């Protein structure tokens, strides 16, 4: 049986880098202190990540860990010095949590939206996207092009922060965003429901030559490294955008928009 409780063994430097990169201007969604974090779990807040001081195992910490396990929250164990650097209040008591600025949907919500519209499912799957502005822009594009939802991973990726919500320009209110433990496994499960997947990669087949109609998922990778090897292997197509300039890649959200509207063009052509 798969264990969905994740303990992150990253180094302190990695954790500090991730925390700084993904949480600039997000202080209103960072909770510090044992009782405050415990209450966040008990009140039903969506916690994206939990940071605990390495070595602490008292009663309250054990309760927080139990709640994190129930909610399938990623736990990062870091040193006191690193928590001190991360903390704005300097009263973290060995515990800090990053809460989502918006509620996540379930994959079933995405399928329900497609069914409600009488359309074949059309989703974006984002593989380790890190920039909150890119995620927000893709949610906005997903709404405007008629996609039924966006799927993101729990690990090594930005979540629904306040910056993402703002960058979506309101689209987050209409476009379900689901968070999953394993992108490759999710693709396999969605294939069993009749979906096909096209992965964006500059070495792929030109998008105009690919059949992007029907029940389709567009897979967009990390801003620097692209789609991971395992996820790419799960896709049915590797699709490229023709480019004539002197540089070899587009911003992730721009690439997502270009590919999305090729899906729109092909869908309109099939009517």
mmCIF file of C-alpha atoms in Angstrom:
data_model
loop_
_atom_site.group_PDB
_atom_site.id
_atom_site.type_symbol
_atom_site.label_atom_id
_atom_site.label_comp_id
_atom_site.label_asym_id
_atom_site.label_seq_id
_atom_site.Cartn_x
_atom_site.Cartn_y
_atom_site.Cartn_z
ATOM 1 C CA UNK A 1 0.000 0.000 0.000
ATOM 2 C CA UNK A 2 1.351 3.399 -0.961
ATOM 3 C CA UNK A 3 2.216 5.680 1.948
ATOM 4 C CA UNK A 4 1.032 9.192 1.137
ATOM 5 C CA UNK A 5 2.751 10.824 4.132
ATOM 6 C CA UNK A 6 5.763 12.721 2.866
ATOM 7 C CA UNK A 7 8.786 13.661 4.948
ATOM 8 C CA UNK A 8 11.163 15.853 3.020
ATOM 9 C CA UNK A 9 14.836 15.169 3.634
ATOM 10 C CA UNK A 10 16.092 18.223 1.725
ATOM 11 C CA UNK A 11 19.012 20.132 3.157
ATOM 12 C CA UNK A 12 18.483 23.310 5.168
ATOM 13 C CA UNK A 13 19.836 25.281 2.213
ATOM 14 C CA UNK A 14 17.304 23.680 -0.149
ATOM 15 C CA UNK A 15 14.452 24.385 2.253
ATOM 16 C CA UNK A 16 15.469 27.997 2.722
ATOM 17 C CA UNK A 17 15.734 28.450 -1.052
ATOM 18 C CA UNK A 18 12.298 26.880 -1.662
ATOM 19 C CA UNK A 19 10.717 28.875 1.156
ATOM 20 C CA UNK A 20 12.124 32.191 -0.091
ATOM 21 C CA UNK A 21 11.311 31.517 -3.731
ATOM 22 C CA UNK A 22 7.741 30.359 -3.279
ATOM 23 C CA UNK A 23 6.639 32.623 -0.464
ATOM 24 C CA UNK A 24 7.690 36.169 -1.245
ATOM 25 C CA UNK A 25 4.864 38.551 -0.300
ATOM 26 C CA UNK A 26 2.880 35.592 1.102
ATOM 27 C CA UNK A 27 3.334 36.356 4.812
ATOM 28 C CA UNK A 28 -0.401 36.432 5.426
ATOM 29 C CA UNK A 29 -0.476 32.709 4.568
ATOM 30 C CA UNK A 30 2.464 31.685 6.768
ATOM 31 C CA UNK A 31 1.467 30.501 10.250
ATOM 32 C CA UNK A 32 4.012 30.358 13.060
ATOM 33 C CA UNK A 33 3.853 28.752 16.491
ATOM 34 C CA UNK A 34 2.628 25.425 17.828
ATOM 35 C CA UNK A 35 -0.899 26.325 18.869
ATOM 36 C CA UNK A 36 -1.491 28.457 15.772
ATOM 37 C CA UNK A 37 -0.406 25.644 13.435
ATOM 38 C CA UNK A 38 -2.375 23.044 15.389
ATOM 39 C CA UNK A 39 -5.477 25.250 15.174
ATOM 40 C CA UNK A 40 -4.920 25.716 11.415
ATOM 41 C CA UNK A 41 -5.152 21.944 10.966
ATOM 42 C CA UNK A 42 -8.107 21.571 13.318
ATOM 43 C CA UNK A 43 -10.057 24.395 11.660
ATOM 44 C CA UNK A 44 -9.745 22.794 8.226
ATOM 45 C CA UNK A 45 -7.300 25.221 6.627
ATOM 46 C CA UNK A 46 -5.493 23.819 3.592
ATOM 47 C CA UNK A 47 -1.828 23.461 4.611
ATOM 48 C CA UNK A 48 0.566 23.095 1.690
ATOM 49 C CA UNK A 49 3.813 22.546 3.619
ATOM 50 C CA UNK A 50 4.878 22.106 7.221
ATOM 51 C CA UNK A 51 8.311 23.057 8.581
ATOM 52 C CA UNK A 52 9.397 21.457 11.880
ATOM 53 C CA UNK A 53 12.543 21.934 13.907
ATOM 54 C CA UNK A 54 14.611 18.790 13.651
ATOM 55 C CA UNK A 55 14.681 16.738 16.859
ATOM 56 C CA UNK A 56 11.451 18.020 18.431
ATOM 57 C CA UNK A 57 9.089 15.189 19.392
ATOM 58 C CA UNK A 58 6.971 16.432 22.311
ATOM 59 C CA UNK A 59 3.210 16.038 22.645
ATOM 60 C CA UNK A 60 2.111 19.065 20.637
ATOM 61 C CA UNK A 61 4.582 18.298 17.854
ATOM 62 C CA UNK A 62 3.310 14.719 17.745
ATOM 63 C CA UNK A 63 -0.264 16.027 17.432
ATOM 64 C CA UNK A 64 0.759 18.327 14.587
ATOM 65 C CA UNK A 65 2.516 15.444 12.828
ATOM 66 C CA UNK A 66 -0.584 13.256 13.193
ATOM 67 C CA UNK A 67 -2.754 15.978 11.655
ATOM 68 C CA UNK A 68 -0.235 16.457 8.845
ATOM 69 C CA UNK A 69 -0.330 12.713 8.132
ATOM 70 C CA UNK A 70 -4.123 12.720 7.988
ATOM 71 C CA UNK A 71 -4.071 15.635 5.532
ATOM 72 C CA UNK A 72 -1.205 14.224 3.409
ATOM 73 C CA UNK A 73 0.913 17.335 4.003
ATOM 74 C CA UNK A 74 4.595 17.486 3.057
ATOM 75 C CA UNK A 75 6.757 17.786 6.190
ATOM 76 C CA UNK A 76 10.174 19.435 6.060
ATOM 77 C CA UNK A 77 12.543 18.935 9.029
ATOM 78 C CA UNK A 78 14.979 21.845 9.336
ATOM 79 C CA UNK A 79 17.373 23.254 11.907
ATOM 80 C CA UNK A 80 16.382 25.920 14.435
ATOM 81 C CA UNK A 81 18.746 28.327 12.709
ATOM 82 C CA UNK A 82 16.937 27.951 9.417
ATOM 83 C CA UNK A 83 13.538 28.373 11.037
ATOM 84 C CA UNK A 84 14.875 31.546 12.637
ATOM 85 C CA UNK A 85 15.848 32.800 9.171
ATOM 86 C CA UNK A 86 12.444 31.895 7.722
ATOM 87 C CA UNK A 87 10.455 33.400 10.591
ATOM 88 C CA UNK A 88 9.146 36.963 10.485
ATOM 89 C CA UNK A 89 7.824 36.910 14.064
ATOM 90 C CA UNK A 90 10.834 35.090 15.583
ATOM 91 C CA UNK A 91 8.286 33.193 17.697
ATOM 92 C CA UNK A 92 7.945 30.047 15.616
ATOM 93 C CA UNK A 93 8.403 27.618 18.570
ATOM 94 C CA UNK A 94 9.902 25.129 16.133
ATOM 95 C CA UNK A 95 6.853 25.039 13.861
ATOM 96 C CA UNK A 96 5.831 26.917 10.715
ATOM 97 C CA UNK A 97 3.106 26.123 8.160
ATOM 98 C CA UNK A 98 2.373 27.493 4.716
ATOM 99 C CA UNK A 99 -1.345 27.625 4.055
ATOM 100 C CA UNK A 100 -3.010 27.766 0.669
ATOM 101 C CA UNK A 101 -4.624 31.069 -0.300
ATOM 102 C CA UNK A 102 -7.407 29.141 -2.042
ATOM 103 C CA UNK A 103 -9.111 25.785 -1.707
ATOM 104 C CA UNK A 104 -8.041 22.944 -3.988
ATOM 105 C CA UNK A 105 -10.530 20.973 -6.037
ATOM 106 C CA UNK A 106 -10.672 17.222 -6.699
ATOM 107 C CA UNK A 107 -10.043 15.669 -10.102
ATOM 108 C CA UNK A 108 -13.699 14.626 -10.040
ATOM 109 C CA UNK A 109 -14.632 18.322 -9.994
ATOM 110 C CA UNK A 110 -12.761 18.747 -13.283
ATOM 111 C CA UNK A 111 -14.615 15.857 -14.922
ATOM 112 C CA UNK A 112 -17.907 17.155 -13.552
ATOM 113 C CA UNK A 113 -17.233 20.541 -15.159
ATOM 114 C CA UNK A 114 -16.589 18.889 -18.532
ATOM 115 C CA UNK A 115 -19.738 16.798 -18.213
ATOM 116 C CA UNK A 116 -21.795 19.844 -17.246
ATOM 117 C CA UNK A 117 -20.671 21.586 -20.438
ATOM 118 C CA UNK A 118 -21.182 18.464 -22.551
ATOM 119 C CA UNK A 119 -17.544 18.551 -23.675
ATOM 120 C CA UNK A 120 -14.637 16.119 -23.823
ATOM 121 C CA UNK A 121 -12.334 16.789 -20.841
ATOM 122 C CA UNK A 122 -9.513 19.275 -21.474
ATOM 123 C CA UNK A 123 -6.971 19.757 -18.667
ATOM 124 C CA UNK A 124 -3.557 21.249 -18.009
ATOM 125 C CA UNK A 125 -1.083 19.156 -16.035
ATOM 126 C CA UNK A 126 1.853 21.149 -14.667
ATOM 127 C CA UNK A 127 5.001 19.190 -13.828
ATOM 128 C CA UNK A 128 6.950 20.979 -11.052
ATOM 129 C CA UNK A 129 6.117 24.529 -12.126
ATOM 130 C CA UNK A 130 7.778 26.881 -9.624
ATOM 131 C CA UNK A 131 6.884 30.449 -10.580
ATOM 132 C CA UNK A 132 3.600 31.657 -9.022
ATOM 133 C CA UNK A 133 3.101 34.183 -11.842
ATOM 134 C CA UNK A 134 3.320 31.366 -14.402
ATOM 135 C CA UNK A 135 0.814 29.246 -12.492
ATOM 136 C CA UNK A 136 -1.600 32.158 -12.175
ATOM 137 C CA UNK A 137 -1.266 33.008 -15.865
ATOM 138 C CA UNK A 138 -1.896 29.374 -16.861
ATOM 139 C CA UNK A 139 -5.030 29.207 -14.693
ATOM 140 C CA UNK A 140 -6.217 32.372 -16.464
ATOM 141 C CA UNK A 141 -5.440 30.871 -19.882
ATOM 142 C CA UNK A 142 -7.138 27.597 -18.918
ATOM 143 C CA UNK A 143 -10.324 29.475 -18.133
ATOM 144 C CA UNK A 144 -10.277 31.566 -21.307
ATOM 145 C CA UNK A 145 -9.563 28.657 -23.664
ATOM 146 C CA UNK A 146 -12.301 26.496 -22.166
ATOM 147 C CA UNK A 147 -10.127 24.004 -20.284
ATOM 148 C CA UNK A 148 -11.952 22.278 -17.449
ATOM 149 C CA UNK A 149 -9.185 22.354 -14.859
ATOM 150 C CA UNK A 150 -5.527 22.368 -13.874
ATOM 151 C CA UNK A 151 -3.607 19.624 -12.056
ATOM 152 C CA UNK A 152 -0.428 20.336 -10.072
ATOM 153 C CA UNK A 153 1.868 18.154 -7.925
ATOM 154 C CA UNK A 154 2.216 18.375 -4.156
ATOM 155 C CA UNK A 155 6.011 18.299 -4.174
ATOM 156 C CA UNK A 156 8.624 20.621 -5.694
ATOM 157 C CA UNK A 157 6.045 23.006 -7.127
ATOM 158 C CA UNK A 158 4.269 26.225 -6.293
ATOM 159 C CA UNK A 159 0.808 25.939 -4.751
ATOM 160 C CA UNK A 160 -2.144 28.316 -4.670
ATOM 161 C CA UNK A 161 -0.423 31.272 -3.040
ATOM 162 C CA UNK A 162 -1.814 34.807 -2.906
ATOM 163 C CA UNK A 163 0.421 35.755 -5.847
ATOM 164 C CA UNK A 164 -1.036 32.905 -7.922
ATOM 165 C CA UNK A 165 -4.593 33.942 -7.062
ATOM 166 C CA UNK A 166 -3.844 37.546 -8.056
ATOM 167 C CA UNK A 167 -2.092 36.553 -11.303
ATOM 168 C CA UNK A 168 -5.087 34.425 -12.304
ATOM 169 C CA UNK A 169 -7.139 37.661 -12.547
ATOM 170 C CA UNK A 170 -10.197 35.981 -11.037
ATOM 171 C CA UNK A 171 -10.004 32.801 -13.122
ATOM 172 C CA UNK A 172 -9.278 30.764 -9.984
ATOM 173 C CA UNK A 173 -12.944 31.264 -9.043
ATOM 174 C CA UNK A 174 -14.083 29.366 -12.132
ATOM 175 C CA UNK A 175 -11.262 26.936 -12.923
ATOM 176 C CA UNK A 176 -10.736 23.930 -10.599
ATOM 177 C CA UNK A 177 -7.127 23.332 -9.519
ATOM 178 C CA UNK A 178 -6.417 19.844 -8.155
ATOM 179 C CA UNK A 179 -3.280 18.806 -6.302
ATOM 180 C CA UNK A 180 -1.980 15.224 -6.637
ATOM 181 C CA UNK A 181 0.787 13.180 -5.060
ATOM 182 C CA UNK A 182 2.218 11.722 -8.268
ATOM 183 C CA UNK A 183 1.818 13.290 -11.731
ATOM 184 C CA UNK A 184 2.952 10.183 -13.667
ATOM 185 C CA UNK A 185 0.512 7.942 -11.789
ATOM 186 C CA UNK A 186 -2.277 10.476 -12.273
ATOM 187 C CA UNK A 187 -1.683 10.471 -16.030
ATOM 188 C CA UNK A 188 -1.931 6.672 -16.030
ATOM 189 C CA UNK A 189 -5.214 6.815 -14.114
ATOM 190 C CA UNK A 190 -6.662 9.460 -16.434
ATOM 191 C CA UNK A 191 -5.656 7.408 -19.481
ATOM 192 C CA UNK A 192 -7.892 4.655 -18.126
ATOM 193 C CA UNK A 193 -10.715 7.202 -18.330
ATOM 194 C CA UNK A 194 -10.060 7.778 -22.013
ATOM 195 C CA UNK A 195 -7.734 10.782 -21.908
ATOM 196 C CA UNK A 196 -4.737 11.383 -24.171
ATOM 197 C CA UNK A 197 -1.723 13.452 -23.150
ATOM 198 C CA UNK A 198 0.493 15.825 -25.099
ATOM 199 C CA UNK A 199 3.748 16.889 -23.504
ATOM 200 C CA UNK A 200 5.338 20.211 -24.465
ATOM 201 C CA UNK A 201 8.972 19.814 -25.513
ATOM 202 C CA UNK A 202 11.033 21.644 -28.123
ATOM 203 C CA UNK A 203 12.244 18.301 -29.538
ATOM 204 C CA UNK A 204 8.714 17.053 -30.195
ATOM 205 C CA UNK A 205 6.495 16.872 -33.262
ATOM 206 C CA UNK A 206 5.202 20.231 -34.500
ATOM 207 C CA UNK A 207 1.827 20.870 -32.870
ATOM 208 C CA UNK A 208 0.047 21.439 -36.190
ATOM 209 C CA UNK A 209 0.815 17.829 -37.150
ATOM 210 C CA UNK A 210 -0.621 16.352 -33.918
ATOM 211 C CA UNK A 211 -4.218 15.378 -33.270
ATOM 212 C CA UNK A 212 -5.122 17.394 -30.166
ATOM 213 C CA UNK A 213 -8.882 16.848 -30.343
ATOM 214 C CA UNK A 214 -11.007 14.740 -28.040
ATOM 215 C CA UNK A 215 -10.264 14.166 -24.361
ATOM 216 C CA UNK A 216 -6.866 15.813 -23.968
ATOM 217 C CA UNK A 217 -4.345 16.824 -21.326
ATOM 218 C CA UNK A 218 -1.555 19.339 -22.009
ATOM 219 C CA UNK A 219 1.542 18.695 -19.908
ATOM 220 C CA UNK A 220 3.760 21.714 -19.203
ATOM 221 C CA UNK A 221 7.092 21.278 -17.444
ATOM 222 C CA UNK A 222 9.354 23.132 -15.070
ATOM 223 C CA UNK A 223 10.600 26.560 -16.188
ATOM 224 C CA UNK A 224 14.213 25.389 -16.338
ATOM 225 C CA UNK A 225 14.298 21.626 -16.816
ATOM 226 C CA UNK A 226 11.018 21.066 -18.657
ATOM 227 C CA UNK A 227 8.904 17.944 -18.253
ATOM 228 C CA UNK A 228 10.577 15.193 -16.225
ATOM 229 C CA UNK A 229 11.635 12.017 -18.021
ATOM 230 C CA UNK A 230 9.146 9.753 -16.230
ATOM 231 C CA UNK A 231 6.201 12.055 -16.927
ATOM 232 C CA UNK A 232 7.248 12.479 -20.563
ATOM 233 C CA UNK A 233 7.325 8.700 -20.994
ATOM 234 C CA UNK A 234 3.700 8.508 -19.843
ATOM 235 C CA UNK A 235 2.523 10.959 -22.524
ATOM 236 C CA UNK A 236 1.098 9.905 -25.885
ATOM 237 C CA UNK A 237 2.572 12.815 -27.843
ATOM 238 C CA UNK A 238 5.588 15.051 -27.454
ATOM 239 C CA UNK A 239 4.564 18.335 -29.027
ATOM 240 C CA UNK A 240 6.657 21.334 -30.043
ATOM 241 C CA UNK A 241 5.831 24.910 -30.963
ATOM 242 C CA UNK A 242 7.514 26.088 -34.180
ATOM 243 C CA UNK A 243 9.944 28.907 -33.396
ATOM 244 C CA UNK A 244 11.870 31.121 -35.790
ATOM 245 C CA UNK A 245 13.821 33.331 -33.406
ATOM 246 C CA UNK A 246 17.335 33.252 -32.006
ATOM 247 C CA UNK A 247 16.458 31.717 -28.643
ATOM 248 C CA UNK A 248 15.099 28.224 -28.231
ATOM 249 C CA UNK A 249 12.289 28.364 -25.705
ATOM 250 C CA UNK A 250 9.174 30.216 -24.572
ATOM 251 C CA UNK A 251 8.115 31.162 -21.075
ATOM 252 C CA UNK A 252 6.098 28.272 -19.568
ATOM 253 C CA UNK A 253 2.831 30.201 -19.389
ATOM 254 C CA UNK A 254 3.230 31.539 -22.933
ATOM 255 C CA UNK A 255 3.936 28.034 -24.248
ATOM 256 C CA UNK A 256 0.850 26.784 -22.412
ATOM 257 C CA UNK A 257 -1.237 29.512 -24.070
ATOM 258 C CA UNK A 258 0.034 28.783 -27.566
ATOM 259 C CA UNK A 259 -0.621 25.048 -27.224
ATOM 260 C CA UNK A 260 -4.005 25.631 -25.605
ATOM 261 C CA UNK A 261 -5.222 27.663 -28.536
ATOM 262 C CA UNK A 262 -4.035 25.034 -30.976
ATOM 263 C CA UNK A 263 -6.316 22.662 -29.059
ATOM 264 C CA UNK A 264 -9.108 25.252 -29.394
ATOM 265 C CA UNK A 265 -8.446 25.634 -33.135
ATOM 266 C CA UNK A 266 -8.553 21.888 -33.709
ATOM 267 C CA UNK A 267 -11.695 21.464 -31.623
ATOM 268 C CA UNK A 268 -13.471 24.193 -33.548
ATOM 269 C CA UNK A 269 -12.395 22.571 -36.811
ATOM 270 C CA UNK A 270 -13.961 19.254 -35.780
ATOM 271 C CA UNK A 271 -17.428 20.702 -35.223
#
